[in-house]
CSV table of C-alpha atoms and ligand atoms in Angstrom, one decimal:
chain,number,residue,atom,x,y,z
L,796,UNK,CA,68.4,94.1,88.5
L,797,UNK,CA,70.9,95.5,90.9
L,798,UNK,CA,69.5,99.5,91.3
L,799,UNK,CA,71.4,102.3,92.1
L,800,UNK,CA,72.0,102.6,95.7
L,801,UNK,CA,72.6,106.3,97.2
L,802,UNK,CA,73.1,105.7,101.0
L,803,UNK,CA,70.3,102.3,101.3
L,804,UNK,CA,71.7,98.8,101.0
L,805,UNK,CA,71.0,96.8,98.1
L,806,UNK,CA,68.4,93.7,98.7
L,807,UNK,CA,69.8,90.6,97.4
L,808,UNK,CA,66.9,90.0,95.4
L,809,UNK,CA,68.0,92.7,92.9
L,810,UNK,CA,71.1,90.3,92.0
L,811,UNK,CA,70.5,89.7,88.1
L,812,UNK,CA,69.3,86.2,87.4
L,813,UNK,CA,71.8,83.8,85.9
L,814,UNK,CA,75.4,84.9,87.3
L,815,UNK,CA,78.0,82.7,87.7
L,816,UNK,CA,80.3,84.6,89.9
L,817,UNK,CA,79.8,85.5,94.0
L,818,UNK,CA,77.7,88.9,94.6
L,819,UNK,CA,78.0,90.3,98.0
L,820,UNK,CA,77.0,93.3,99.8
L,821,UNK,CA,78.4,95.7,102.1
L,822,UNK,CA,81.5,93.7,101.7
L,823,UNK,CA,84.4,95.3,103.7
L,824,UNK,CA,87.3,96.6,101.8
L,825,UNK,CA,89.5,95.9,103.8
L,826,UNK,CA,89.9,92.4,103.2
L,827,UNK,CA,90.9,93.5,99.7
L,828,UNK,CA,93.8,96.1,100.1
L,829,UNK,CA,97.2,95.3,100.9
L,830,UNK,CA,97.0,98.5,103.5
L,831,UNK,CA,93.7,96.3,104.9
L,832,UNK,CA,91.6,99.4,105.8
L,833,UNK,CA,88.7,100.5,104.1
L,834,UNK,CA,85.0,101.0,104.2
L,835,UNK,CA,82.2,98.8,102.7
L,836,UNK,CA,81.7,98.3,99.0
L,837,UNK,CA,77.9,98.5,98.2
L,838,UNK,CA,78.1,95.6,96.1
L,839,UNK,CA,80.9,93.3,95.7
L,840,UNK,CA,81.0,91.0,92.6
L,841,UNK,CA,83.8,88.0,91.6
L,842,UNK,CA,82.9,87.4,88.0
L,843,UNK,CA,83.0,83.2,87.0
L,844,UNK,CA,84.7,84.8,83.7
L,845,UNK,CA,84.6,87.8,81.2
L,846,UNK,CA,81.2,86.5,79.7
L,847,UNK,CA,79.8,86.7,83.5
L,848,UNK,CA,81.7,89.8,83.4
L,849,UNK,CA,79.2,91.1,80.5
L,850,UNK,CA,76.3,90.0,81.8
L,851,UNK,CA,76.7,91.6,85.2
L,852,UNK,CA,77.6,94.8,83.5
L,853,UNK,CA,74.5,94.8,81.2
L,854,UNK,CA,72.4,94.1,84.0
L,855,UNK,CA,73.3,96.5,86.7
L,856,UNK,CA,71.4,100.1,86.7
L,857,UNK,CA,73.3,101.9,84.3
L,858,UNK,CA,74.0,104.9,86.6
L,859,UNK,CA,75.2,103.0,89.5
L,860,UNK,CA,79.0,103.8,89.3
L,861,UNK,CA,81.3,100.9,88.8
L,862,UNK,CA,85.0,100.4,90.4
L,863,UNK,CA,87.7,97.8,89.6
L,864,UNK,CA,90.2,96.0,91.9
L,865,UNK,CA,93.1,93.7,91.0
L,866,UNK,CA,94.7,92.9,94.3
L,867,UNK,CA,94.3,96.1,96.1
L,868,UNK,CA,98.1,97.2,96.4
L,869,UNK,CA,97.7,100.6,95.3
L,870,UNK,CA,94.1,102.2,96.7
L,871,UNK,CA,93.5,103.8,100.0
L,872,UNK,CA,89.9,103.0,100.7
L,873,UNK,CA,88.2,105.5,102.8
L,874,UNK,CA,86.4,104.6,105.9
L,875,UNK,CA,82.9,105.4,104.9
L,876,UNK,CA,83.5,102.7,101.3
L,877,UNK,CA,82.6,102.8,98.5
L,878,UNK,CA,79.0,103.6,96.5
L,879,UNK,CA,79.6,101.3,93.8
L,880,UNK,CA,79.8,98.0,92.4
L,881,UNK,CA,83.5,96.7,92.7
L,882,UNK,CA,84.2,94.5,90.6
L,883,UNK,CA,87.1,92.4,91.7
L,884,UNK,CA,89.8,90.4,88.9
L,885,UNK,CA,91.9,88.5,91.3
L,886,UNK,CA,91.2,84.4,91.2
L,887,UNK,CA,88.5,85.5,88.3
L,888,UNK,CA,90.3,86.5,84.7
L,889,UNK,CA,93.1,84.2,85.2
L,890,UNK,CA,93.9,82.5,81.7
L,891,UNK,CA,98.0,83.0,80.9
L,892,UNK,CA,99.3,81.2,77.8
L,893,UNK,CA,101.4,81.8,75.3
L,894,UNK,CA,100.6,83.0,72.0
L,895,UNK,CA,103.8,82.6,69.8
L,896,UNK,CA,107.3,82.6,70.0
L,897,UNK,CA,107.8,86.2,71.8
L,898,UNK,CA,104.1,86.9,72.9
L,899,UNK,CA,101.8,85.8,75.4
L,900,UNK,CA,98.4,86.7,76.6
L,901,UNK,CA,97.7,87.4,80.5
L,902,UNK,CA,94.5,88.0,81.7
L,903,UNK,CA,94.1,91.0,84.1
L,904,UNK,CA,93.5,88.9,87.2
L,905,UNK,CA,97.0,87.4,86.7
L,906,UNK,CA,98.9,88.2,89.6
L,907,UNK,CA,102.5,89.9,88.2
L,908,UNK,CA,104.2,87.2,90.1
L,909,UNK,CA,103.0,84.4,88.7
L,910,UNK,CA,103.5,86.4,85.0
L,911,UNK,CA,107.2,86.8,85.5
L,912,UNK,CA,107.4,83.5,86.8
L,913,UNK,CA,106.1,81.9,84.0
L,914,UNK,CA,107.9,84.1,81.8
L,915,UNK,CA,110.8,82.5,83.2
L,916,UNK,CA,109.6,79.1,82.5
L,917,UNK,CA,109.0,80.2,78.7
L,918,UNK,CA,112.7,82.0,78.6
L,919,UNK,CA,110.7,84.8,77.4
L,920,UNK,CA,112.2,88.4,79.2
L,921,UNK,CA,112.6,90.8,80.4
L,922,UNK,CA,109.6,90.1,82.8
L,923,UNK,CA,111.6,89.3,86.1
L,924,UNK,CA,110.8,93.4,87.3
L,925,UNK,CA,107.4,92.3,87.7
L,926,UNK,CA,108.4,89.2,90.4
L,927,UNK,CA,108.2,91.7,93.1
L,928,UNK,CA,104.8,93.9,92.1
L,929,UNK,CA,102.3,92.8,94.4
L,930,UNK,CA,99.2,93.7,92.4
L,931,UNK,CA,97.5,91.8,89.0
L,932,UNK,CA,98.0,92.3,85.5
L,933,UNK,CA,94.9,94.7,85.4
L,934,UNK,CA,96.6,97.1,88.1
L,935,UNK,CA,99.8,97.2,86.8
L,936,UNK,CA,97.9,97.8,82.9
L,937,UNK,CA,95.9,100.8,84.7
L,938,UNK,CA,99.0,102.4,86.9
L,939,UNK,CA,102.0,101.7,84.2
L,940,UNK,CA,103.8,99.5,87.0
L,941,UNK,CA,107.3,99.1,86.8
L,942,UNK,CA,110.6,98.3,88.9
L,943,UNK,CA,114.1,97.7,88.3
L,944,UNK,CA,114.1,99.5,84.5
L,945,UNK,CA,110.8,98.0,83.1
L,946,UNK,CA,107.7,99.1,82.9
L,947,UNK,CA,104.1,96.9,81.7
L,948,UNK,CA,103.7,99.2,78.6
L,949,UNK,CA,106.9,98.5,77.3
L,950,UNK,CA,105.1,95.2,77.1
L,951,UNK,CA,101.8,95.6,75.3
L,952,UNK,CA,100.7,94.9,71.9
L,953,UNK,CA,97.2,94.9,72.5
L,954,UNK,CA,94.5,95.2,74.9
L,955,UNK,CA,91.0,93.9,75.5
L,956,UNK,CA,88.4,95.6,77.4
L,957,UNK,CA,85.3,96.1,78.4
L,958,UNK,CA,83.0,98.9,78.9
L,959,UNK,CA,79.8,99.6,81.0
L,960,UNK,CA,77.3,98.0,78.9
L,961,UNK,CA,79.4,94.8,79.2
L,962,UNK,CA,81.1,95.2,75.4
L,963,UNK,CA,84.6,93.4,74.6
L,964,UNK,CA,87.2,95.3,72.4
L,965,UNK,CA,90.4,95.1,71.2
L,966,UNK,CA,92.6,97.9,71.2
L,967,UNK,CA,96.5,98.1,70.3
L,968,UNK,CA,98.8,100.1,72.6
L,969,UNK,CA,98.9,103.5,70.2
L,970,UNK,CA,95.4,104.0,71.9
L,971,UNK,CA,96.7,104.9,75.1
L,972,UNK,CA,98.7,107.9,76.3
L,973,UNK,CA,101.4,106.5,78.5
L,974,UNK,CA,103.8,107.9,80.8
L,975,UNK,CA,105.7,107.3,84.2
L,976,UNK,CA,102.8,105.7,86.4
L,977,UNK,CA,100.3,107.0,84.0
L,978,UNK,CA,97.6,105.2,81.4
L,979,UNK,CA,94.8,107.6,79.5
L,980,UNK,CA,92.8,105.8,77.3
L,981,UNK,CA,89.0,105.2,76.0
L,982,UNK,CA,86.9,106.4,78.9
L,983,UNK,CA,85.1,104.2,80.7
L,984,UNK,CA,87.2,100.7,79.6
L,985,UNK,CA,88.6,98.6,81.7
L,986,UNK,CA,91.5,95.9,80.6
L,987,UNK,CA,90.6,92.5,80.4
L,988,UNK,CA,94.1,91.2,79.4
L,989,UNK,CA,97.4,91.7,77.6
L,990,UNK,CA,99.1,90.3,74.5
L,991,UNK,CA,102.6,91.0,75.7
L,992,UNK,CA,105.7,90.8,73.7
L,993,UNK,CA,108.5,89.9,75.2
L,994,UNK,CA,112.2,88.8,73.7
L,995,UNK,CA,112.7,84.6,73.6
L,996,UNK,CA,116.8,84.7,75.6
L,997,UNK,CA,119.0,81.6,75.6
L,998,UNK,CA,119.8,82.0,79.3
L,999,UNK,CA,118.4,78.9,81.0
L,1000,UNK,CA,115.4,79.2,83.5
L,1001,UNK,CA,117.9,79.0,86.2
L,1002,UNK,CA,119.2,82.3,85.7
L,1003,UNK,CA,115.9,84.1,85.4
L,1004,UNK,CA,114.9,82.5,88.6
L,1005,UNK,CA,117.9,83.8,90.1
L,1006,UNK,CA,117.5,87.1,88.4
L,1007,UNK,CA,113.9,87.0,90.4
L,1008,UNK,CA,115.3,85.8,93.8
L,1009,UNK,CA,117.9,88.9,93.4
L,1010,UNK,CA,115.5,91.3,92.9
L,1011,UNK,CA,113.1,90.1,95.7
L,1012,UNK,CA,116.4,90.1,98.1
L,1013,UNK,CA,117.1,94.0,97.3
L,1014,UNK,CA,113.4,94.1,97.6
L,1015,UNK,CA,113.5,92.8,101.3
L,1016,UNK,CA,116.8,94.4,102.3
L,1017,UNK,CA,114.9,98.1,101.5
L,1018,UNK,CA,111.4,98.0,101.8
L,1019,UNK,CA,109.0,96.9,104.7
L,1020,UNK,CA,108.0,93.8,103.0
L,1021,UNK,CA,105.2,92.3,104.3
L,1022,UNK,CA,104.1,94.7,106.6
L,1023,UNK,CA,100.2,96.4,105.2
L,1024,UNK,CA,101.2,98.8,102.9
L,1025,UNK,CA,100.4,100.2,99.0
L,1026,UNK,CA,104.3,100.2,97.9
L,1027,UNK,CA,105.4,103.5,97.2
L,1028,UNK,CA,102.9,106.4,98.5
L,1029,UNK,CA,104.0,109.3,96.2
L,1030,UNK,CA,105.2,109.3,93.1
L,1031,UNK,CA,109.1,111.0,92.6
L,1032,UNK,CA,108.8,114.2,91.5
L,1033,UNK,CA,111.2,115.0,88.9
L,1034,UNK,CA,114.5,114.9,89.2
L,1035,UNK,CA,113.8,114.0,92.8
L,1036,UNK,CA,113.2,110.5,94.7
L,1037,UNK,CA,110.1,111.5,97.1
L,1038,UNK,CA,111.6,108.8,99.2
L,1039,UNK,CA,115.1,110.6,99.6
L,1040,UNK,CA,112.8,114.2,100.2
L,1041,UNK,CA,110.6,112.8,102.8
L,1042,UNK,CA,113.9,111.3,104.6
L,1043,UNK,CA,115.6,114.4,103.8
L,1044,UNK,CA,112.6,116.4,106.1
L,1045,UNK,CA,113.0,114.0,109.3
L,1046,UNK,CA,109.5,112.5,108.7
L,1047,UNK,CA,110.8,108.6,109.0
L,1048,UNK,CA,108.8,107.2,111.8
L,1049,UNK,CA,106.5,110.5,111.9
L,1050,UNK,CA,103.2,109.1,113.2
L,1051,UNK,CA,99.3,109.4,112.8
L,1052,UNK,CA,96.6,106.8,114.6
L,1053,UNK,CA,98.3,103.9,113.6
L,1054,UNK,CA,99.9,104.8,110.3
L,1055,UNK,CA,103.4,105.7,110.4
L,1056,UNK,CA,106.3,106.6,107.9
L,1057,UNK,CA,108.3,103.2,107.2
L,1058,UNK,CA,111.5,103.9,109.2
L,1059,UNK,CA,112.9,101.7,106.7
L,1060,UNK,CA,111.4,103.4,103.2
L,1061,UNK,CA,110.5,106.7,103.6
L,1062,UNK,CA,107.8,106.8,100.9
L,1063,UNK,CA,106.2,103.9,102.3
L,1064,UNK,CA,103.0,104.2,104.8
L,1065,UNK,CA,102.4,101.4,107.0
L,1066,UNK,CA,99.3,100.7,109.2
L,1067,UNK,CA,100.7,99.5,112.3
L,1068,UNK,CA,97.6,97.3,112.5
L,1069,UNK,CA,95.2,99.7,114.0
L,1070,UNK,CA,95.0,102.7,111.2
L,1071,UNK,CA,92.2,103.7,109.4
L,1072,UNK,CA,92.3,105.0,106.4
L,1073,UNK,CA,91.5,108.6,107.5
L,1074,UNK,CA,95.0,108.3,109.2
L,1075,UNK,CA,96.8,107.2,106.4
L,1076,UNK,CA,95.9,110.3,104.5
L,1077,UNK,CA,96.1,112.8,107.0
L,1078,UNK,CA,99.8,111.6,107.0
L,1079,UNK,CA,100.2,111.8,103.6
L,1080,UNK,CA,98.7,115.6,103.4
L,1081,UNK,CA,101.4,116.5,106.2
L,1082,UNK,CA,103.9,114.4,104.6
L,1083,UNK,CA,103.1,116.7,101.1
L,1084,UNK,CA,102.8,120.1,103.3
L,1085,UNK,CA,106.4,119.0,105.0
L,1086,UNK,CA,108.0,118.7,101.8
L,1087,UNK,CA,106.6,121.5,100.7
L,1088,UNK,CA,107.1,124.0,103.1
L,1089,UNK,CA,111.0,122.8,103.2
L,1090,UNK,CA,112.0,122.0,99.2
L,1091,UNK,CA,109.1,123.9,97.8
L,1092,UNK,CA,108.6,120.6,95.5
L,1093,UNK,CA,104.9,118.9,95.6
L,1094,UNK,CA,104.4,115.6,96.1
L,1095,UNK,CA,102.3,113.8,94.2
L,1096,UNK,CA,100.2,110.3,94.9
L,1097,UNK,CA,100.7,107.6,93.3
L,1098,UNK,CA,98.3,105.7,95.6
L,1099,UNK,CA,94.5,105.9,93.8
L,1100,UNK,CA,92.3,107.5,97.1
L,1101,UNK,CA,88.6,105.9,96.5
L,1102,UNK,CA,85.3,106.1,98.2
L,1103,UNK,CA,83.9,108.2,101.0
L,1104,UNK,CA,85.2,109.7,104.7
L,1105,UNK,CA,83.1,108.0,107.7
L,1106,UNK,CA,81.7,111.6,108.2
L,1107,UNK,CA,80.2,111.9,105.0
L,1108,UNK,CA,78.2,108.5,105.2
L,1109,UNK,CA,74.9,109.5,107.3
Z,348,FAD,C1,105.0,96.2,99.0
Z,348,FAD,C2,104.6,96.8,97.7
Z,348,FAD,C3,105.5,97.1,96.7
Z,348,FAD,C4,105.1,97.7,95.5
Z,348,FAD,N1,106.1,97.9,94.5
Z,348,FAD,C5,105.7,98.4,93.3
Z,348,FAD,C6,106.7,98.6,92.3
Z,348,FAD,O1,107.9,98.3,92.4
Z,348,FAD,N2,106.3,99.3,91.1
Z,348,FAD,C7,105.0,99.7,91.0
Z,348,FAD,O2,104.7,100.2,89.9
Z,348,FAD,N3,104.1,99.5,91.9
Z,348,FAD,C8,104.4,98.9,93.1
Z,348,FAD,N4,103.5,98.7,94.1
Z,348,FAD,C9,102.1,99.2,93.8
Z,348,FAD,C10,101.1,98.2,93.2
Z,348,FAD,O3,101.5,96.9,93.5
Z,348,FAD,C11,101.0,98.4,91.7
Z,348,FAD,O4,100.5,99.7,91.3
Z,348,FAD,C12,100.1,97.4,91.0
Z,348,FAD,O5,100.2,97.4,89.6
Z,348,FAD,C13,98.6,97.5,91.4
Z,348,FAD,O6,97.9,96.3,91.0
Z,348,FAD,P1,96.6,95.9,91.8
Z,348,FAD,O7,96.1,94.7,91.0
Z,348,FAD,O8,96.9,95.7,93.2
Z,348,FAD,O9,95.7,97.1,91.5
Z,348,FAD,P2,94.6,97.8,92.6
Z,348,FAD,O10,95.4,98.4,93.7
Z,348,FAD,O11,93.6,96.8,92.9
Z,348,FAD,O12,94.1,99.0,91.6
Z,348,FAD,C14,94.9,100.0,91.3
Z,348,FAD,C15,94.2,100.9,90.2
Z,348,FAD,O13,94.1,100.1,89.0
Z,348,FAD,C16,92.7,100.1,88.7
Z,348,FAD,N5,92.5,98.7,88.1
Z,348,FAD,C17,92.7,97.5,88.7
Z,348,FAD,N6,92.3,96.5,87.8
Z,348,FAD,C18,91.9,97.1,86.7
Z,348,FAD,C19,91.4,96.7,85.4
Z,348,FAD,N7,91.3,95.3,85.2
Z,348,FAD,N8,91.0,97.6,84.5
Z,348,FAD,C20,91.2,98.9,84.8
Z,348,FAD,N9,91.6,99.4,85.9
Z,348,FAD,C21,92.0,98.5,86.9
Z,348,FAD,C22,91.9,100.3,90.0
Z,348,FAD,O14,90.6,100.7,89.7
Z,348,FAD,C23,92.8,101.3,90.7
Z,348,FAD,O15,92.5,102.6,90.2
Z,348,FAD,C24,103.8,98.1,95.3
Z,348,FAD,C25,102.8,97.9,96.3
Z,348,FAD,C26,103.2,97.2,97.4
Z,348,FAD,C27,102.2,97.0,98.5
């Protein structure tokens, strides 16, 4: 059994007998985030598939805390990492098929991508906004992602998760509070996958695949695609775009370490290549002070902030 940790590394002998999927230790984060900083995770796990899934979750000391990870596109990982088991979805829960004539089940390790792609394929719609989403099903599930007009709730018929002691339900989408960028639901459940619901169109899969390419072009012609970032830092206040305030204050290009305000998107972060993550939020706190002092509005992240500062690992 894999014991709760404190500060002490894990021995590998602890791993539970029988899994499937690949266990590691100390495993850096920042191979996982799309910012690509971020401390160690204690224990690392890539489930083979959800029954895996359940068997590493029954096995594992119930009080060592457990963290979930689609593709890393919207967590700042803090230097020191993480005192947990991560448990990561991407190239794990991967099954996306469809179910009837307007719905379709995607697991939470589906990337968004390939779901509006396929979407296409199906001329099911509207699921092009999620072309350009850089994160899995199960991210966009737990933030509410949307672009363009759509949302993933707008989506969802039902859910299945799972919870610590590794046990599968089925919940329909009245179980969750939703709002902009915000999902409150059972406590400690994590999604598993979607039924979807989207409407069957007549348009042919050419158009939807334009449809994607135009979105991705307004994409690239406004936001620092593919330089490390987590998409939009803050979330708009509102009746405000936290992009236009941030601009507003003069911060484009306003530096710390290596992370700097996106000259080109103001509510983007970027790590230059040498940031750590303590830089990243010591520019967003005077990013939010900034913006504060001048429109008296606070900013709020939409970025999840996990794990522990370097100082406070001994
Ligand atoms: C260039 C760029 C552009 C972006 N554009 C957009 C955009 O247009 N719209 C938008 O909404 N977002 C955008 N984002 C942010 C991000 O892609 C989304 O929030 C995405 O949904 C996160 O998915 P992920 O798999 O990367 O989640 P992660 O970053 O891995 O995790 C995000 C949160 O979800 C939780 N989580 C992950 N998987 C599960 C699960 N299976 N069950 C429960 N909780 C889970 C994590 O614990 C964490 O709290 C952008 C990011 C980048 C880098």
């Amino acid at each position: 059994m894999i014991q709760s940790v404190g500060q002490a590394t894990p021995a590998k002998s602890n791993v539970p007998v029988g899994l499937r999927g690949r266990v590691s230790f100390n495993e850096p984060l920042a191979r996982h985030t799309t910012w690509r900083v971020g401390g160690p995770a204690d224990v690392f796990f890539v489930p083979a598939d959800k029954q895996d899934l359940s068997w590493f979750l029954r096995s594992i000391d119930g009080v060592m805390p457990v963290m979930w990870l689609g593709l890393g596109s919207n967590v700042l990982v803090r230097d020191g990492g993480v005192r947990a088991a991560v448990i990561e979805t991407h190239g794990a829960l991967n099954d996306l098929h469809r179910l009837s004539e307007a719905e379709v089940w995607c697991d939470a390790g589906v990337p968004c991508a390939k779901l509006a792609k396929q979407c296409a394929k199906w001329n099911l719609g509207p699921a092009e906004f999620f072309a350009g989403i850089p994160g899995t099903l199960g991210g966009a599930l737990a933030m509410n992602a949307g672009a363009f007009g759509g949302e993933t709730w707008r989506h969802v018929v039902e859910v299945e998760t799972i919870n610590r002691r590794g046990e599968i339900h089925r919940r329909v989408a009245s179980d969750y509070q939703i709002a902009y960028r915000h999902v409150a639901g059972p406590h400690n459940e994590w999604f598993l996958g979607a039924q979807l619901s989207f409407a069957p169109r007549s348009e042919t899969i050419d158009s939807a695949e334009a449809e994607i390419r135009a979105l991705l072009k307004r994409r690239k012609e406004t936001q620092p695609i593919g330089e490390p970032s987590c998409g939009s830092v803050f979330t708009n206040p509102p009746g405000h775009h936290a992009a236009k305030l941030i601009e507003s204050a003069g911060l484009k290009g306003f530096h710390i370490g290596g992370a700097v305000v996106s000259p080109k998107h103001a509510n983007f972060i970027i790590n230059e290549g040498s940031a750590s993550a303590a830089d990243i939020e010591q520019l967003m706190a005077h990013v939010q002070a900034v913006v504060k002092e001048k429109f008296h509005i606070e900013l709020k992240p939409e970025v999840r902030i996990i794990g522990e500062r370097r100082e406070e690992v001994s």
